[in-house]
Short mmCIF file of C-alpha atoms in Angstrom, two decimals:
data_model
loop_
_atom_site.label_atom_id
_atom_site.label_comp_id
_atom_site.label_asym_id
_atom_site.label_seq_id
_atom_site.Cartn_x
_atom_site.Cartn_y
_atom_site.Cartn_z
CA UNK O 1 -60.88 -39.85 -66.75
CA UNK O 2 -62.17 -43.06 -64.30
CA UNK O 3 -63.85 -43.47 -67.46
CA UNK O 4 -61.26 -44.18 -69.55
CA UNK O 5 -59.53 -45.71 -67.11
CA UNK O 6 -61.99 -48.65 -67.17
CA UNK O 7 -62.17 -48.12 -71.12
CA UNK O 8 -58.81 -49.16 -70.78
CA UNK O 9 -58.78 -52.22 -68.74
CA UNK O 10 -61.69 -53.77 -70.52
CA UNK O 11 -59.74 -53.88 -73.88
CA UNK O 12 -56.74 -55.01 -72.64
CA UNK O 13 -58.66 -57.86 -70.65
CA UNK O 14 -60.09 -58.91 -73.58
CA UNK O 15 -57.21 -58.29 -75.48
CA UNK O 16 -55.63 -60.71 -73.86
CA UNK O 17 -58.84 -62.83 -73.85
CA UNK O 18 -58.45 -63.62 -77.44
CA UNK O 19 -54.81 -63.84 -77.53
CA UNK O 20 -54.50 -66.96 -74.19
CA UNK O 21 -57.78 -68.65 -76.13
CA UNK O 22 -55.79 -68.61 -79.43
CA UNK O 23 -53.50 -69.96 -77.57
CA UNK O 24 -55.20 -72.56 -76.33
CA UNK O 25 -57.26 -73.53 -79.43
CA UNK O 26 -53.93 -73.57 -81.35
CA UNK O 27 -52.29 -75.89 -79.11
CA UNK O 28 -55.53 -78.34 -79.72
CA UNK O 29 -55.57 -78.74 -83.34
CA UNK O 30 -51.48 -78.77 -82.95
CA UNK O 31 -50.97 -80.95 -80.17
CA UNK O 32 -54.47 -82.66 -79.33
CA UNK O 33 -54.37 -83.84 -75.51
CA UNK O 34 -54.10 -88.02 -75.09
CA UNK O 35 -53.76 -88.06 -71.76
CA UNK O 36 -55.79 -86.65 -68.19
CA UNK O 37 -52.98 -84.33 -67.69
CA UNK O 38 -52.83 -82.47 -71.06
CA UNK O 39 -55.96 -82.00 -70.87
CA UNK O 40 -55.72 -80.44 -67.58
CA UNK O 41 -53.46 -78.54 -68.71
CA UNK O 42 -55.21 -77.18 -71.54
CA UNK O 43 -58.06 -76.21 -69.76
CA UNK O 44 -56.03 -74.24 -66.92
CA UNK O 45 -55.42 -72.05 -70.96
CA UNK O 46 -58.97 -71.66 -71.31
CA UNK O 47 -59.79 -71.10 -67.54
CA UNK O 48 -56.87 -68.22 -67.75
CA UNK O 49 -58.31 -66.90 -71.14
CA UNK O 50 -62.23 -66.94 -69.20
CA UNK O 51 -61.02 -65.37 -66.03
CA UNK O 52 -59.82 -62.70 -68.67
CA UNK O 53 -62.82 -62.24 -70.58
CA UNK O 54 -65.08 -62.16 -67.11
CA UNK O 55 -62.46 -58.93 -65.63
CA UNK O 56 -62.96 -58.01 -69.48
CA UNK O 57 -66.62 -57.55 -68.53
CA UNK O 58 -66.80 -56.52 -65.39
CA UNK O 59 -64.48 -53.49 -66.55
CA UNK O 60 -66.94 -52.68 -69.04
CA UNK O 61 -70.07 -52.87 -66.93
CA UNK O 62 -68.04 -50.17 -64.58
CA UNK O 63 -67.28 -48.35 -68.04
CA UNK O 64 -71.26 -48.10 -68.79
CA UNK O 65 -71.74 -46.86 -65.16
CA UNK O 66 -69.51 -44.33 -64.97
CA UNK O 67 -68.93 -43.06 -68.92
CA UNK O 68 -71.57 -40.26 -68.62
CA UNK O 69 -70.56 -38.99 -64.77
CA UNK O 70 -68.28 -35.92 -66.02
CA UNK O 71 -65.38 -35.91 -63.30
CA UNK O 72 -64.46 -32.19 -62.33
CA UNK O 73 -60.80 -30.84 -61.83
CA UNK O 74 -60.64 -30.04 -58.42
CA UNK O 75 -59.56 -25.99 -57.78
CA UNK O 76 -57.48 -27.58 -55.01
CA UNK O 77 -53.53 -27.63 -54.97
CA UNK O 78 -52.76 -30.91 -54.29
CA UNK O 79 -49.69 -29.54 -51.59
CA UNK O 80 -53.17 -28.01 -49.51
CA UNK O 81 -54.92 -31.61 -49.39
CA UNK O 82 -56.21 -33.56 -46.17
CA UNK O 83 -56.23 -36.80 -48.10
CA UNK O 84 -56.02 -38.17 -51.68
CA UNK O 85 -58.23 -40.72 -53.21
CA UNK O 86 -55.81 -43.26 -54.57
CA UNK O 87 -56.31 -45.25 -57.92
CA UNK O 88 -53.50 -47.82 -59.74
CA UNK O 89 -53.91 -46.60 -63.54
CA UNK O 90 -53.24 -49.59 -66.80
CA UNK O 91 -50.01 -49.09 -68.69
CA UNK O 92 -46.79 -50.70 -69.57
CA UNK O 93 -45.43 -48.75 -66.00
CA UNK O 94 -47.33 -48.38 -62.58
CA UNK O 95 -49.03 -44.96 -62.27
CA UNK O 96 -51.43 -43.67 -59.82
CA UNK O 97 -54.83 -41.19 -60.30
CA UNK O 98 -55.07 -38.85 -58.00
CA UNK O 99 -58.37 -37.81 -56.67
CA UNK O 100 -60.29 -36.37 -53.73
CA UNK O 101 -62.38 -38.38 -52.54
CA UNK O 102 -65.64 -35.88 -53.88
CA UNK O 103 -64.23 -37.60 -57.28
CA UNK O 104 -62.49 -34.33 -58.46
CA UNK O 105 -59.64 -34.88 -60.21
CA UNK O 106 -56.34 -33.57 -58.63
CA UNK O 107 -52.97 -34.94 -60.46
CA UNK O 108 -50.76 -37.89 -61.90
CA UNK O 109 -48.03 -40.05 -61.07
CA UNK O 110 -46.67 -41.28 -63.56
CA UNK O 111 -42.72 -42.07 -65.22
CA UNK O 112 -41.25 -39.98 -67.21
CA UNK O 113 -37.43 -40.08 -69.27
CA UNK O 114 -38.56 -43.72 -70.03
CA UNK O 115 -35.15 -45.35 -71.40
CA UNK O 116 -36.51 -47.58 -74.63
CA UNK O 117 -34.81 -50.93 -73.25
CA UNK O 118 -36.70 -50.87 -70.62
CA UNK O 119 -39.85 -51.57 -72.45
CA UNK O 120 -40.16 -54.67 -73.09
CA UNK O 121 -39.07 -55.72 -69.19
CA UNK O 122 -42.24 -54.01 -68.27
CA UNK O 123 -44.28 -56.83 -70.61
CA UNK O 124 -42.10 -59.60 -67.68
CA UNK O 125 -42.04 -57.36 -64.61
CA UNK O 126 -44.46 -56.57 -62.04
CA UNK O 127 -45.10 -53.55 -60.23
CA UNK O 128 -42.89 -54.10 -57.22
CA UNK O 129 -39.58 -55.26 -59.35
CA UNK O 130 -40.76 -53.14 -62.31
CA UNK O 131 -40.13 -49.73 -59.35
CA UNK O 132 -36.85 -51.51 -59.29
CA UNK O 133 -35.91 -49.83 -62.53
CA UNK O 134 -34.46 -46.10 -62.28
CA UNK O 135 -36.80 -44.22 -63.73
CA UNK O 136 -38.39 -40.84 -62.62
CA UNK O 137 -41.33 -40.25 -61.67
CA UNK O 138 -43.07 -37.13 -61.99
CA UNK O 139 -45.57 -35.58 -59.84
CA UNK O 140 -47.90 -33.75 -61.96
CA UNK O 141 -50.81 -31.15 -61.81
CA UNK O 142 -54.67 -32.09 -62.92
CA UNK O 143 -53.44 -28.96 -65.78
CA UNK O 144 -50.43 -31.05 -66.76
CA UNK O 145 -47.61 -29.58 -64.57
CA UNK O 146 -45.07 -31.13 -62.97
CA UNK O 147 -44.55 -30.50 -59.73
CA UNK O 148 -41.57 -32.27 -57.70
CA UNK O 149 -40.09 -35.59 -59.20
CA UNK O 150 -38.54 -38.34 -57.84
CA UNK O 151 -36.39 -41.25 -58.93
CA UNK O 152 -35.09 -44.66 -56.98
CA UNK O 153 -31.68 -46.44 -57.44
CA UNK O 154 -29.39 -48.93 -54.86
CA UNK O 155 -29.36 -52.47 -54.36
CA UNK O 156 -30.38 -54.00 -51.16
CA UNK O 157 -32.05 -50.04 -50.65
CA UNK O 158 -34.46 -48.49 -52.64
CA UNK O 159 -32.76 -44.22 -52.46
CA UNK O 160 -36.42 -42.67 -53.65
CA UNK O 161 -34.31 -38.89 -54.64
CA UNK O 162 -37.38 -36.45 -54.46
CA UNK O 163 -36.09 -33.48 -57.14
CA UNK O 164 -38.52 -30.26 -58.02
CA UNK O 165 -38.86 -28.55 -60.74
CA UNK O 166 -35.36 -27.02 -61.27
CA UNK O 167 -33.97 -30.39 -60.18
CA UNK O 168 -32.74 -29.18 -56.28
CA UNK O 169 -32.83 -32.12 -54.47
CA UNK O 170 -35.49 -31.82 -52.13
CA UNK O 171 -35.09 -35.04 -49.12
CA UNK O 172 -34.50 -39.03 -49.92
CA UNK O 173 -37.00 -41.60 -48.71
CA UNK O 174 -34.54 -44.71 -47.48
CA UNK O 175 -36.09 -48.21 -47.59
CA UNK O 176 -34.74 -51.99 -46.35
CA UNK O 177 -35.98 -53.70 -48.23
CA UNK O 178 -34.37 -57.15 -48.00
CA UNK O 179 -34.88 -56.77 -44.46
CA UNK O 180 -38.68 -55.36 -45.10
CA UNK O 181 -40.63 -59.66 -45.07
CA UNK O 182 -43.07 -58.51 -42.24
CA UNK O 183 -42.94 -55.00 -42.15
CA UNK O 184 -41.59 -52.47 -44.25
CA UNK O 185 -39.36 -50.11 -42.72
CA UNK O 186 -37.33 -46.53 -44.55
CA UNK O 187 -36.81 -43.08 -43.62
CA UNK O 188 -37.82 -39.80 -44.83
CA UNK O 189 -35.18 -37.68 -44.90
CA UNK O 190 -33.86 -33.87 -45.88
CA UNK O 191 -31.97 -32.51 -47.87
CA UNK O 192 -29.23 -32.63 -45.50
CA UNK O 193 -29.93 -35.97 -44.60
CA UNK O 194 -31.55 -35.84 -41.94
CA UNK O 195 -33.78 -38.03 -40.19
CA UNK O 196 -37.39 -36.33 -40.54
CA UNK O 197 -39.63 -39.05 -40.83
CA UNK O 198 -39.66 -42.42 -39.32
CA UNK O 199 -41.31 -45.27 -42.17
CA UNK O 200 -43.46 -48.50 -41.32
CA UNK O 201 -45.53 -50.05 -43.49
CA UNK O 202 -47.56 -53.44 -42.04
CA UNK O 203 -46.08 -55.70 -45.29
CA UNK O 204 -49.11 -57.20 -46.15
CA UNK O 205 -52.07 -55.11 -45.80
CA UNK O 206 -50.14 -52.25 -46.53
CA UNK O 207 -51.79 -50.45 -43.49
CA UNK O 208 -48.99 -46.90 -41.79
CA UNK O 209 -49.58 -44.58 -39.84
CA UNK O 210 -46.56 -42.17 -39.70
CA UNK O 211 -45.87 -40.34 -36.80
CA UNK O 212 -42.48 -37.73 -36.47
CA UNK O 213 -40.35 -37.83 -33.44
CA UNK O 214 -41.79 -34.69 -31.91
CA UNK O 215 -46.01 -37.00 -32.06
CA UNK O 216 -46.91 -35.15 -34.83
CA UNK O 217 -48.99 -37.23 -37.56
CA UNK O 218 -48.03 -36.91 -40.71
CA UNK O 219 -50.29 -39.40 -42.76
CA UNK O 220 -52.27 -42.76 -42.16
CA UNK O 221 -53.37 -45.86 -44.27
CA UNK O 222 -55.90 -47.53 -43.80
CA UNK O 223 -56.01 -50.93 -46.62
CA UNK O 224 -59.72 -51.57 -46.74
CA UNK O 225 -61.15 -48.74 -45.50
CA UNK O 226 -63.46 -45.95 -47.72
CA UNK O 227 -66.23 -43.91 -46.85
CA UNK O 228 -69.27 -45.27 -48.10
CA UNK O 229 -70.84 -42.19 -49.24
CA UNK O 230 -68.26 -41.66 -52.07
CA UNK O 231 -68.58 -45.24 -53.53
CA UNK O 232 -71.02 -43.94 -55.77
CA UNK O 233 -67.81 -42.37 -57.70
CA UNK O 234 -65.78 -44.86 -57.35
CA UNK O 235 -67.58 -47.38 -58.13
CA UNK O 236 -64.29 -50.35 -57.64
CA UNK O 237 -63.17 -52.00 -54.51
CA UNK O 238 -59.77 -50.89 -54.94
CA UNK O 239 -60.25 -47.00 -53.75
CA UNK O 240 -57.15 -47.15 -52.18
CA UNK O 241 -57.27 -43.30 -49.39
CA UNK O 242 -54.88 -41.71 -46.95
CA UNK O 243 -55.30 -39.48 -44.87
CA UNK O 244 -52.92 -36.02 -45.10
CA UNK O 245 -51.82 -33.92 -42.23
CA UNK O 246 -51.93 -30.43 -43.22
CA UNK O 247 -50.06 -28.97 -41.15
CA UNK O 248 -47.18 -29.11 -42.76
CA UNK O 249 -44.38 -27.05 -44.90
CA UNK O 250 -44.98 -27.48 -48.55
CA UNK O 251 -41.39 -29.47 -48.45
CA UNK O 252 -42.28 -32.28 -46.36
CA UNK O 253 -45.91 -32.17 -48.27
CA UNK O 254 -44.28 -32.67 -51.38
CA UNK O 255 -41.33 -35.37 -49.67
CA UNK O 256 -44.48 -37.12 -47.83
CA UNK O 257 -47.10 -37.12 -51.23
CA UNK O 258 -43.70 -39.05 -53.00
CA UNK O 259 -42.89 -41.30 -50.31
CA UNK O 260 -46.31 -42.40 -50.97
CA UNK O 261 -46.57 -42.50 -54.08
CA UNK O 262 -43.54 -44.70 -54.35
CA UNK O 263 -45.81 -47.43 -51.59
CA UNK O 264 -48.18 -46.92 -53.45
CA UNK O 265 -47.17 -47.85 -57.24
CA UNK O 266 -44.89 -50.73 -55.95
CA UNK O 267 -48.15 -52.38 -54.45
CA UNK O 268 -49.63 -55.45 -57.26
CA UNK O 269 -53.06 -55.49 -57.91
#
């Protein structure tokens, strides 16, 4: 699973690098630079191409290191875990691979039922803007079964509705998008629109510690922190580990994972 991710990143980087370099070569022969400014503009194209090429080389090296490592499927249910390792995967639309810190694969968060008209938009928008589109995301087990879904709607607010596999509403995560400059603020509500968890995330680092009105900690995330003993399996720098309370009901755990997944899908890397 991790090796496949690095392989996709490697191919994408090499392909984009080739396209950019071909554009640069075409510009050179069609309209040769005749001033310092034009040379600088052409050089910037070459720099972008080289950056993409070395990104591909980096991912190829990571792929070679992990291609022989067998990633086992977790025997634990996603809703039973007290932590999640979230890795952003490459695709037209953002998606997450979910692991235990031991490296065992537990599931994915990815879009389902994507309107065809949204595909061209995915080439122009970054993750935070793509997540503004009304696309249904599914939280899948490592067996490929949908556990629950969530979908964003709204203009000034992100209203993320979470539903079970039967389409019954479990609750909502409401985020104040236009007011979230220094900190991202939101609320996790149940199906009856009752507040169950206030959410405050540091906008620049993404750090959060979520505690309810009774002082119970639901989740915690420190950007840049990852247990050193597990970095042999997770070899790149984008390893986000979120601690989850194991004292939550199944219903509340679904809401928490959906909200956490939405936050991480929005992040640009």
